[in-house]
mmCIF file of C-alpha atoms in Angstrom:
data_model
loop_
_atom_site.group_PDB
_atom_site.id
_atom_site.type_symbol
_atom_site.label_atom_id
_atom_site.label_comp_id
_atom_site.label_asym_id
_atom_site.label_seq_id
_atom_site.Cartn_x
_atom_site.Cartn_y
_atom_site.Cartn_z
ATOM 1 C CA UNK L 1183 0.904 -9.940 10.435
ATOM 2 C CA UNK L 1184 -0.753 -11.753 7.992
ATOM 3 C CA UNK L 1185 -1.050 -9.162 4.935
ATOM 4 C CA UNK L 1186 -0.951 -9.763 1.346
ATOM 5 C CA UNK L 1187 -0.505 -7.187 -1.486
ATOM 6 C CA UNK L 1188 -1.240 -8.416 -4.698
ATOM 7 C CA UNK L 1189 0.073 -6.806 -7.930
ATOM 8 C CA UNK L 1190 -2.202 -6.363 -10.669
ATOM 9 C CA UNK L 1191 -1.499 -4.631 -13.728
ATOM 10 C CA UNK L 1192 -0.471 -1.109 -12.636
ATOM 11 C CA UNK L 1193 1.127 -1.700 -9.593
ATOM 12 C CA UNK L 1194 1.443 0.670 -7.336
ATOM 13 C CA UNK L 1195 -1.839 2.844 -8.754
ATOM 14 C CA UNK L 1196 -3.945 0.004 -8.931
ATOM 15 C CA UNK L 1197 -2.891 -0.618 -4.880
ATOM 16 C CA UNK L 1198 -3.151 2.854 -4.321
ATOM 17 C CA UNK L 1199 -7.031 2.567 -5.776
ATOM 18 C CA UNK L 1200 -8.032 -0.626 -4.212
ATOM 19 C CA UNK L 1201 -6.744 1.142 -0.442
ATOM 20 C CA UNK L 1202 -8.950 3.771 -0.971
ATOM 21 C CA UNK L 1203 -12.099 2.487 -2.753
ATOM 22 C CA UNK L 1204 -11.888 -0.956 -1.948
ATOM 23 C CA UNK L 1205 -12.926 -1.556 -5.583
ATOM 24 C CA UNK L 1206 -11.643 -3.542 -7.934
ATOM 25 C CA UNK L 1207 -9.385 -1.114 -10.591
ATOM 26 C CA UNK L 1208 -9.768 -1.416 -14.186
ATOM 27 C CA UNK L 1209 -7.285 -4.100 -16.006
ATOM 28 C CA UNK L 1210 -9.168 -4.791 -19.363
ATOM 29 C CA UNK L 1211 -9.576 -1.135 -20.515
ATOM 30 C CA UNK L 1212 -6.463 0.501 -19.612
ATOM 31 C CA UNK L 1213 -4.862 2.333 -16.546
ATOM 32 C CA UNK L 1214 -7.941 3.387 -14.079
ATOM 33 C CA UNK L 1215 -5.959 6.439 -12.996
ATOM 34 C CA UNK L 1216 -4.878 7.117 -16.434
ATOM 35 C CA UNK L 1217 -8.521 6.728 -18.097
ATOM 36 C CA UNK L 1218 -10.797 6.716 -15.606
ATOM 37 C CA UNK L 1219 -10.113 9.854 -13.675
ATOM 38 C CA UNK L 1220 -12.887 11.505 -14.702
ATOM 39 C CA UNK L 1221 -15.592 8.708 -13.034
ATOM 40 C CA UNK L 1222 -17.356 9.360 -9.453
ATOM 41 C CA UNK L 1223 -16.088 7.700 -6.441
ATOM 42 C CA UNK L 1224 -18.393 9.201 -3.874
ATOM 43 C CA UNK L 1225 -17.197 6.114 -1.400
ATOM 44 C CA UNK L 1226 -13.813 6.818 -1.486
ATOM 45 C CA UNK L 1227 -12.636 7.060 1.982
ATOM 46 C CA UNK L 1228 -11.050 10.578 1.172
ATOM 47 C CA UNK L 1229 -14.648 11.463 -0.010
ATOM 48 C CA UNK L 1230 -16.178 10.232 3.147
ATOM 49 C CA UNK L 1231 -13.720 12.473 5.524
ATOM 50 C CA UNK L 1232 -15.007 15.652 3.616
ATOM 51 C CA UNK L 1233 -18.492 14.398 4.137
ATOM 52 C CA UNK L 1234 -17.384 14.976 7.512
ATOM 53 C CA UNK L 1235 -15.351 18.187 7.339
ATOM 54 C CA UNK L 1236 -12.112 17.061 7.346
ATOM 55 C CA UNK L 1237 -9.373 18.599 5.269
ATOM 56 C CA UNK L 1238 -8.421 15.846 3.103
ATOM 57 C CA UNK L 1239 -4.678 16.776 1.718
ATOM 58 C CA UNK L 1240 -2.165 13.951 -0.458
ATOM 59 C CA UNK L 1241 1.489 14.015 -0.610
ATOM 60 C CA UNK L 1242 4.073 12.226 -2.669
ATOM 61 C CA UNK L 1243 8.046 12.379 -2.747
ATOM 62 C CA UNK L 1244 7.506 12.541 -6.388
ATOM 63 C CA UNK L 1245 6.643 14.506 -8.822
ATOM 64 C CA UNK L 1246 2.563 15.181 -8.946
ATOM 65 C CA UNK L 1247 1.687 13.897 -12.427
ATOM 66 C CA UNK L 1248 3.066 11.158 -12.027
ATOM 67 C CA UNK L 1249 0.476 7.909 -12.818
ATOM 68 C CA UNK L 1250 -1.919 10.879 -13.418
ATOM 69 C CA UNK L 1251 -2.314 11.550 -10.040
ATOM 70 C CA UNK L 1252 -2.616 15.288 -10.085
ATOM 71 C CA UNK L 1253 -5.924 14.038 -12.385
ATOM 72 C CA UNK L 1254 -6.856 11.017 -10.065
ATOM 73 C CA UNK L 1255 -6.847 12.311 -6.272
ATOM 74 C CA UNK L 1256 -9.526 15.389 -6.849
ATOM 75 C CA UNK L 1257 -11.866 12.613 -7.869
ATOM 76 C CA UNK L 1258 -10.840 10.366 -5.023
ATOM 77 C CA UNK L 1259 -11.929 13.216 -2.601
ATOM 78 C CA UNK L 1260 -8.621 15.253 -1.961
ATOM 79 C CA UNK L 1261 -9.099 18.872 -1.822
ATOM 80 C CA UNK L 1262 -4.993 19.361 -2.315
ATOM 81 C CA UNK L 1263 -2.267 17.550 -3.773
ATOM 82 C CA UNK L 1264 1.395 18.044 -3.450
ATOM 83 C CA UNK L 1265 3.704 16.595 -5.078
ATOM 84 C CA UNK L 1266 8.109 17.057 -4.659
ATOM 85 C CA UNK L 1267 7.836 20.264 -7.013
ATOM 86 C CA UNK L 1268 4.747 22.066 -4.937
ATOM 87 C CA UNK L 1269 6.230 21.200 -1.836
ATOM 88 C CA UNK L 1270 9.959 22.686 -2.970
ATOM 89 C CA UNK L 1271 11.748 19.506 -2.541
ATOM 90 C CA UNK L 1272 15.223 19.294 -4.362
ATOM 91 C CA UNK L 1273 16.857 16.015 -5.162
ATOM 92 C CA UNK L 1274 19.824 14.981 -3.090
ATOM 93 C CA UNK L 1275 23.053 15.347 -5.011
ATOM 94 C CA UNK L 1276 24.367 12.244 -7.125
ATOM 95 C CA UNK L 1277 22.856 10.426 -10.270
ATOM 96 C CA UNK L 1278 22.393 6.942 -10.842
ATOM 97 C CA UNK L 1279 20.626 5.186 -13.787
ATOM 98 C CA UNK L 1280 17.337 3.268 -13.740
ATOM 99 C CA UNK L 1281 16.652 5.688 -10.494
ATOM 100 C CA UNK L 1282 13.808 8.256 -10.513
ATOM 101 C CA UNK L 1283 15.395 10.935 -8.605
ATOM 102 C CA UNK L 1284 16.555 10.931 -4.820
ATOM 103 C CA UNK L 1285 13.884 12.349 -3.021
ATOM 104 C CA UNK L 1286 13.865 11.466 0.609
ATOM 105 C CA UNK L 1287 10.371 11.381 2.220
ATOM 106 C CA UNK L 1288 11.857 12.955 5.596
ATOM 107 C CA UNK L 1289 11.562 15.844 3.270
ATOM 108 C CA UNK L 1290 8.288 15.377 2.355
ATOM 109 C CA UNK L 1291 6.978 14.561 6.310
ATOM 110 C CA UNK L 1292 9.000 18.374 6.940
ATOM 111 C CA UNK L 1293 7.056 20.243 3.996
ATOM 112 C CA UNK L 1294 3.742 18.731 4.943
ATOM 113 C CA UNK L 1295 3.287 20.482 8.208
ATOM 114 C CA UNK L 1296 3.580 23.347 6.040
ATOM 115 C CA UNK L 1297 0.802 22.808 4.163
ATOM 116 C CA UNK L 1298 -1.569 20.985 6.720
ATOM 117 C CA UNK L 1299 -4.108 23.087 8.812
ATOM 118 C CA UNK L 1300 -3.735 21.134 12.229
ATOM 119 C CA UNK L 1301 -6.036 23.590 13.825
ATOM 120 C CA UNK L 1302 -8.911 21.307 12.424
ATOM 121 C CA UNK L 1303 -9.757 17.984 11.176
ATOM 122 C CA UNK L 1304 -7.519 16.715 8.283
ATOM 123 C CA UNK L 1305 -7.035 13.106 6.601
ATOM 124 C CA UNK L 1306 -3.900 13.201 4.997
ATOM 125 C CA UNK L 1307 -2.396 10.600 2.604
ATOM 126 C CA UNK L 1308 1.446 9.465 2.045
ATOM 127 C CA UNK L 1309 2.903 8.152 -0.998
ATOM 128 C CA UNK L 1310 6.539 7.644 0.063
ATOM 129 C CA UNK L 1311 9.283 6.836 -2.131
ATOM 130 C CA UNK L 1312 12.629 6.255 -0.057
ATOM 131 C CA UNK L 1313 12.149 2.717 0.388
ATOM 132 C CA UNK L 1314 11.221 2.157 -3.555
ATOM 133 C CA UNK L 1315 13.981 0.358 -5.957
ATOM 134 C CA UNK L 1316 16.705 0.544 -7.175
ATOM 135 C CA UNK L 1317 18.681 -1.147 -4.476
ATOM 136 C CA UNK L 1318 22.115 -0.326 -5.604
ATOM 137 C CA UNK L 1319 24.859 -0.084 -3.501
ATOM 138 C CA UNK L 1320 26.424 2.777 -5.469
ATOM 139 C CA UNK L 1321 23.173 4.794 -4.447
ATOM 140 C CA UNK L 1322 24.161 7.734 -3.079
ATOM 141 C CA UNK L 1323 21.064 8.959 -0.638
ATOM 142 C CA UNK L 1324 21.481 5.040 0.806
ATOM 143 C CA UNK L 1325 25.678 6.015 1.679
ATOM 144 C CA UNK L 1326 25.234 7.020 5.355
ATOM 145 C CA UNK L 1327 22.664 4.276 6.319
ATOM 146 C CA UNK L 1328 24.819 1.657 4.629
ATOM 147 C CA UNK L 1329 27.184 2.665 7.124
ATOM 148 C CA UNK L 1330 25.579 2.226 9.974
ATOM 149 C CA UNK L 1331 24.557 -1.619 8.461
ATOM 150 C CA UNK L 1332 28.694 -2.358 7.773
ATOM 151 C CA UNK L 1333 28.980 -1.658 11.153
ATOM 152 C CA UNK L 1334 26.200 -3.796 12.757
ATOM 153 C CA UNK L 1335 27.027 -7.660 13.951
ATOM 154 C CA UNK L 1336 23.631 -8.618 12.494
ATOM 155 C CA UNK L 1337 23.931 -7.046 8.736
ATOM 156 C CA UNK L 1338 27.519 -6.500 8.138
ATOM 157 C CA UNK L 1339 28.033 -9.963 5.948
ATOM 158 C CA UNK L 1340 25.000 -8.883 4.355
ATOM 159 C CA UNK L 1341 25.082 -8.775 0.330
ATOM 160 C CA UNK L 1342 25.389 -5.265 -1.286
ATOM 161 C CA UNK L 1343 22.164 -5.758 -2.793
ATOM 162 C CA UNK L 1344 20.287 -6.830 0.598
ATOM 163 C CA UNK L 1345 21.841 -4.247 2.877
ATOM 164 C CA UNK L 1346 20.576 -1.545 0.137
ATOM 165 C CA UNK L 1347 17.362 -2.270 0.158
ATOM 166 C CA UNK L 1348 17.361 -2.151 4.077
ATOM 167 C CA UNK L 1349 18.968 1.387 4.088
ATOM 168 C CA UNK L 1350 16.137 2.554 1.673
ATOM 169 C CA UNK L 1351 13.824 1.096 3.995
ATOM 170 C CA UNK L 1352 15.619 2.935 6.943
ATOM 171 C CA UNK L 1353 14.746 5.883 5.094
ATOM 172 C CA UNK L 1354 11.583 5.400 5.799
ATOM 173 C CA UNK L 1355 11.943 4.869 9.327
ATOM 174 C CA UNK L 1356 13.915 8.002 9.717
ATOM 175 C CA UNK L 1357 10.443 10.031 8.219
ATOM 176 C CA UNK L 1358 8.330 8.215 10.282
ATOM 177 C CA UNK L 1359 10.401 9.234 13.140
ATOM 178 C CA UNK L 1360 10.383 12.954 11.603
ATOM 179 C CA UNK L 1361 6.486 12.453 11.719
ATOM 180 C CA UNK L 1362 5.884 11.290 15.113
ATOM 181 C CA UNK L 1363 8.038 13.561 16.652
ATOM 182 C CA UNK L 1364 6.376 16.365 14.668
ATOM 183 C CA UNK L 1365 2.925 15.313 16.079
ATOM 184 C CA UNK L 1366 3.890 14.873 19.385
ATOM 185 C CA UNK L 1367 5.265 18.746 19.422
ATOM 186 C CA UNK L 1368 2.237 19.823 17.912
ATOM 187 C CA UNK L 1369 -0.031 17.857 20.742
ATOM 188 C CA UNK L 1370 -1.260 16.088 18.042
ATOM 189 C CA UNK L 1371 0.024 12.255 18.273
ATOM 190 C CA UNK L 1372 -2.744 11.589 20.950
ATOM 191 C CA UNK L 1373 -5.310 12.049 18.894
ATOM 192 C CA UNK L 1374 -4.011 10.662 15.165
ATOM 193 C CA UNK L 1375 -4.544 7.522 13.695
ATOM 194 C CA UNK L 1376 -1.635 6.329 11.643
ATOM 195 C CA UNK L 1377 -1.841 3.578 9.098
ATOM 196 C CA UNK L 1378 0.661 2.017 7.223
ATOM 197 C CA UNK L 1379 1.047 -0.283 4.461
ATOM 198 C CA UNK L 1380 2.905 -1.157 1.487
ATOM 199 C CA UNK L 1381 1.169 -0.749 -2.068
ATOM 200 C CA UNK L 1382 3.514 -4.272 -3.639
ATOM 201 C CA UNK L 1383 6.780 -6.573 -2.501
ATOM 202 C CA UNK L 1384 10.310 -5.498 -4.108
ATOM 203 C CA UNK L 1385 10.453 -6.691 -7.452
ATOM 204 C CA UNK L 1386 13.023 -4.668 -8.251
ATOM 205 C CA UNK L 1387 15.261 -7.074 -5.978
ATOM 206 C CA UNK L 1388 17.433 -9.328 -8.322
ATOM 207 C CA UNK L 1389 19.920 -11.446 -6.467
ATOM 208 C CA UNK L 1390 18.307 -14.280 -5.351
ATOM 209 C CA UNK L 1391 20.622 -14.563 -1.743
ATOM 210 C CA UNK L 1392 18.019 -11.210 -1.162
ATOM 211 C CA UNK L 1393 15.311 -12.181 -2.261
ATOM 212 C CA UNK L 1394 15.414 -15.526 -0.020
ATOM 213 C CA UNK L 1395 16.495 -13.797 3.475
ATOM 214 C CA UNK L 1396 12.928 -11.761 3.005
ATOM 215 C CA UNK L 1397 10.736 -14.943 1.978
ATOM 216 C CA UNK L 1398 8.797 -16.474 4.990
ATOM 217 C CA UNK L 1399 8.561 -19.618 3.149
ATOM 218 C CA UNK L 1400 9.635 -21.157 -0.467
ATOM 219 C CA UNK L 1401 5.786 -20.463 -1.886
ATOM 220 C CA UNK L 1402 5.399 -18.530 -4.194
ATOM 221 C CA UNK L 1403 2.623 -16.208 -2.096
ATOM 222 C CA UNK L 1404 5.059 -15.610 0.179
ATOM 223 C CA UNK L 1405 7.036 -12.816 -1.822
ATOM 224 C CA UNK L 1406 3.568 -10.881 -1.836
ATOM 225 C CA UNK L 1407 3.616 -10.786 2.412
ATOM 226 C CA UNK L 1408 3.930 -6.906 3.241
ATOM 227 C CA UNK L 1409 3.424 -4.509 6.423
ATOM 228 C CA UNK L 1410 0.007 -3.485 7.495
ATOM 229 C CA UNK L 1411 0.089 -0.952 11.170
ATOM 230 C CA UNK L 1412 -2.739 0.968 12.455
ATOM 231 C CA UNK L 1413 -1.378 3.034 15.338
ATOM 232 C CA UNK L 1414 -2.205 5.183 17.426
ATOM 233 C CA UNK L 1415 -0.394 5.573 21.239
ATOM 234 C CA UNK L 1416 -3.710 5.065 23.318
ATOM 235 C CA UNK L 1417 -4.804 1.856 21.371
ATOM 236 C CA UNK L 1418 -3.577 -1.010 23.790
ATOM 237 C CA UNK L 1419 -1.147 -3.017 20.905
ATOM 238 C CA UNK L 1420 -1.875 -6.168 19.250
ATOM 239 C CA UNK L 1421 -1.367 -8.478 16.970
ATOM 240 C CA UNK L 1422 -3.710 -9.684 14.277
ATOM 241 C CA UNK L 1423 -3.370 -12.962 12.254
ATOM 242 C CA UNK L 1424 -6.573 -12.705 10.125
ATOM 243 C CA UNK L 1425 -5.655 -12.756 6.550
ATOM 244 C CA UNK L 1426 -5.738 -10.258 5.192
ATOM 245 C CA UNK L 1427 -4.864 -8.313 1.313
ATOM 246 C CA UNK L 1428 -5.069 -4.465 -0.004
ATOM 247 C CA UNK L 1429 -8.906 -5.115 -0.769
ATOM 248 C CA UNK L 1430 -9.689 -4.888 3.544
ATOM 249 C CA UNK L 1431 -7.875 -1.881 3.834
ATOM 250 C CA UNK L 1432 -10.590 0.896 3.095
ATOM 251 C CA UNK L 1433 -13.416 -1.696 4.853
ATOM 252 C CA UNK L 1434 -11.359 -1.670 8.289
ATOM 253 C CA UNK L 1435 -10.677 2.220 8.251
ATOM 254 C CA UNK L 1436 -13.965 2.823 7.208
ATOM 255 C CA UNK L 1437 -15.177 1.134 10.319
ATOM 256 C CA UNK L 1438 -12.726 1.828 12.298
ATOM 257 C CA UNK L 1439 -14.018 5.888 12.201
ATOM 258 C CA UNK L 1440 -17.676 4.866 12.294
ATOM 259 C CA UNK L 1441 -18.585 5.521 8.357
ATOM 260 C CA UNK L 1442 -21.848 4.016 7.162
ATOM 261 C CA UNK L 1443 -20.672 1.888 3.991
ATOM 262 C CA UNK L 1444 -23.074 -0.748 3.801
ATOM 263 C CA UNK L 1445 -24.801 0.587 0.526
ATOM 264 C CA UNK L 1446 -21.145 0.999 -1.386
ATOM 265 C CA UNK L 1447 -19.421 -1.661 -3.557
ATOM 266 C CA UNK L 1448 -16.651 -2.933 -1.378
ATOM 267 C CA UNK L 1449 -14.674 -6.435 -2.453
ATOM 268 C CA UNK L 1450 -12.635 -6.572 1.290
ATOM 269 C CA UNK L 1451 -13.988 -7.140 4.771
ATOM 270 C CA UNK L 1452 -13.054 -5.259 8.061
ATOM 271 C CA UNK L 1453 -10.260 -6.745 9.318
ATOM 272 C CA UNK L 1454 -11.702 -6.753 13.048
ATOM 273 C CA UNK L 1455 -15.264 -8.404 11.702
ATOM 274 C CA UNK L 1456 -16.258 -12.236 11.446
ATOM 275 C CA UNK L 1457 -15.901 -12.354 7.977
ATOM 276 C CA UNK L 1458 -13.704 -14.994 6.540
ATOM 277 C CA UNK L 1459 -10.828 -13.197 4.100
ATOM 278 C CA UNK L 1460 -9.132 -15.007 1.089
ATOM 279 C CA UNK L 1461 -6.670 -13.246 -0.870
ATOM 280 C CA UNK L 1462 -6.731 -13.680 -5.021
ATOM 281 C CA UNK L 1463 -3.785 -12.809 -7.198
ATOM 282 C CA UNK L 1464 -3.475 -11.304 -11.050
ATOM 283 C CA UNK L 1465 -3.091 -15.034 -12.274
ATOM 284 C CA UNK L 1466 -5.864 -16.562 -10.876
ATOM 285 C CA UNK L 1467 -3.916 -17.980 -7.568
ATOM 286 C CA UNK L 1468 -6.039 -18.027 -4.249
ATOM 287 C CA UNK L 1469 -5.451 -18.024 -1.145
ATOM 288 C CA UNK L 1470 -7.254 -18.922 2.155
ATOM 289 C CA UNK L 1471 -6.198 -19.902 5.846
ATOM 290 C CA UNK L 1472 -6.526 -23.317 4.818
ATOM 291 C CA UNK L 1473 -4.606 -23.631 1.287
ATOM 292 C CA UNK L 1474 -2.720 -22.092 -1.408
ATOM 293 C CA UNK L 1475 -4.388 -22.417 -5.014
ATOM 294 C CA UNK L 1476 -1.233 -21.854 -7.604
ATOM 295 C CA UNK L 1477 -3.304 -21.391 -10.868
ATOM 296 C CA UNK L 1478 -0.072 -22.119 -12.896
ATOM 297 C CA UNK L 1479 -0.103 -25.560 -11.904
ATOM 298 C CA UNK L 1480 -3.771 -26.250 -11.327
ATOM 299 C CA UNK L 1481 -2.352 -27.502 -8.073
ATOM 300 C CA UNK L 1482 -3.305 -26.863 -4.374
ATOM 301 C CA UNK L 1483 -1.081 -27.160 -1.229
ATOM 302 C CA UNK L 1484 -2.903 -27.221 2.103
ATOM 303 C CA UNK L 1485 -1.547 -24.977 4.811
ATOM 304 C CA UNK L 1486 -3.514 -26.519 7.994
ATOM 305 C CA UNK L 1487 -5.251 -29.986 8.735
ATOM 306 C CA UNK L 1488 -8.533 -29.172 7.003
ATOM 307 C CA UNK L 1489 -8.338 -30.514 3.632
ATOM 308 C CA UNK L 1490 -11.452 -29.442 2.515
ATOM 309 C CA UNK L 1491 -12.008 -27.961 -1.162
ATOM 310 C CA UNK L 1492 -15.266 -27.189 -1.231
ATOM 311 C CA UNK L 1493 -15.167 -23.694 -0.941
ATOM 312 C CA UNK L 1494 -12.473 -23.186 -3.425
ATOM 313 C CA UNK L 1495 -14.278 -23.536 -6.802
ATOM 314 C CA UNK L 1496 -17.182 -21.183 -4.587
ATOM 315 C CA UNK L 1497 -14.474 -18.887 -4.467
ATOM 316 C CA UNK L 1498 -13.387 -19.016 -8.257
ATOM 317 C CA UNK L 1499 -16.777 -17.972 -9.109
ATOM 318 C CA UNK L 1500 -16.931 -14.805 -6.889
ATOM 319 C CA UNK L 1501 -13.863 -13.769 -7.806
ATOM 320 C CA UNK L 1502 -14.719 -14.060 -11.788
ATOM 321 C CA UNK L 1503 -17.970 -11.977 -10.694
ATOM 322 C CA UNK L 1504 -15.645 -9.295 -9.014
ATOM 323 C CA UNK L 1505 -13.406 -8.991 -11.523
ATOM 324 C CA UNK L 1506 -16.566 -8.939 -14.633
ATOM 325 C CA UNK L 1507 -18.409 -6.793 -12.386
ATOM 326 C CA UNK L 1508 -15.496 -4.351 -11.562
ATOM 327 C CA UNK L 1509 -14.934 -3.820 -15.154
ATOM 328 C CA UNK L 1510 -18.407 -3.015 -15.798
ATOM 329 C CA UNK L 1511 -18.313 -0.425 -13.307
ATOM 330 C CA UNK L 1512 -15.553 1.544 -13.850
ATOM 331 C CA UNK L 1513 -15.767 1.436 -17.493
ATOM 332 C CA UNK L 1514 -19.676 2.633 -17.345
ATOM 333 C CA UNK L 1515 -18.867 5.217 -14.136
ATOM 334 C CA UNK L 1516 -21.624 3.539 -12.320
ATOM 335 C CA UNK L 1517 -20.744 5.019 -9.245
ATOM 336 C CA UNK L 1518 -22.965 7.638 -7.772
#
């Protein structure tokens, strides 16, 4: 409950990268999905399944070549990717401009039992797209959850713009639903591990009432706090306030299923180890348990008793070394 995703310059590829490499993406030289797909990523947690013999499949509610992807995920380790066109999935009726296309990832959850072997070992990946912007009212796949928010005591007074975005988000919901039920009649939900996470905050939001009822405080950090769920029904629940950011996602999972990544170039830390966690943002902004470093400013606000700063210009220098030595490796595919 303490998760950060910061944006860097491609969004929702470069999160998609950093979840399952751990490394950080190219900014200086382009698009690392776009230019780099051609490099080795032998540590990619995809990669490690295989090693293992899992069936390692991707699906998106889009369309496949979309940020290169049908390019990218073969070298990330995925032996199949579908996308809305090889999985048959029509757009809902209705048009809307600045939208990509109404493709409701219930749809996608439906089609990928098609194309999943359950009879063995298989890591699949989700790239949803229900909850994703715009958040118009007029939005015509978001009509019959809006409904159900007009007639709720807690969301009724809601502005158009805020009750929009929660219906796209209930579209999510409703294929999560779709998926657990699905593994549950295949005897399957016993023995899955399901993790969730979001690749970036909703800047497509624009009205600022909306944007304020999802802050958790007036810093500007705050906007980047997003879901991050590992679940499974036999795990006794709980919560975990480490901090944590997109970079400790492939450490933890990696862990978490007993893979031996000690020799591979990993920026995050396992969210269940020791290690202290700080979270660094496209500007230059830091964060730790103790403070908030807003690089705009050149000004730090403390966030518990300990006022200490030593470790903060410790922390400027490793994060200059990870971003210098994360260019260098993707550009020279040093990777093997």
């Amino acid at each position: 409950n303490n998760h950060y995703a910061p944006l860097f310059i491609n969004h929702t590829s470069d999160s998609e990268f950093i979840s399952l490499t751990g490394i950080y993406p190219s900014q200086e030289y382009g698009s690392t999905y776009k230019y780099f797909a051609d490099n080795n990523y032998p540590n990619a947690i995809a990669n490690l399944f295989k090693e293992e013999n899992y069936k390692t499949n991707a699906f998106h509610s889009y369309l496949e070549y979309f940020y290169n992807r049908d390019s990218m995920f073969p070298s990330l380790g995925f032996d199949e990717f579908y996308g809305a066109s090889a999985l048959g999935i029509e757009k809902e009726a209705g048009t809307l401009s600045g939208y990509q296309g109404f493709y409701k990832d219930i749809n996608m959850i439906i089609q990928m039992f098609k194309y999943t072997d359950t009879t063995k070992p298989f890591f699949n990946y989700f790239i949803s797209l229900s909850g994703h912007g715009v958040y118009k009212f007029t939005r015509p796949d978001l009509q019959d959850n809006i409904k159900i928010l007009n007639n709720s005591n807690k969301y009724h007074n809601y502005p158009h713009e805020a009750k929009s975005y929660l219906a796209a988000q209930m579209l999510l919901d409703q294929a999560l639903a779709k998926l657990l039920d699905q593994l549950e009649i295949n005897d399957l939900l016993d023995d899955t591990v399901i993790c969730l996470f979001s690749d970036h905050y909703p800047y497509g939001l624009s009205e600022e009432k909306t944007i304020e009822l999802l802050l958790d405080n007036e810093y500007e950090y705050s906007k980047y706090h997003v879901p991050f769920i590992i679940y499974n029904p036999q795990i006794q629940p709980m919560q975990i306030n480490k901090l944590t950011s997109t970079f400790d996602i492939y450490p933890t999972l990696a862990n978490m299923f007993g893979f031996d990544i000690t020799n591979s170039y990993t920026i995050g830390n396992d969210v269940f180890s020791d290690n202290e966690s700080f979270v660094f943002f496209k500007d230059g902004s830091i964060l730790t348990d103790n403070l908030y470093y807003d690089s705009s400013l050149d000004h730090i606000i403390f966030l518990s008793d300990d006022t200490d700063t030593t470790k903060l210009n410790m922390l400027k220098e490793k994060i200059n070394d990870i971003k210098t030595y994360g260019q260098d490796i993707i550009r020279a595919n040093l990777l093997y």
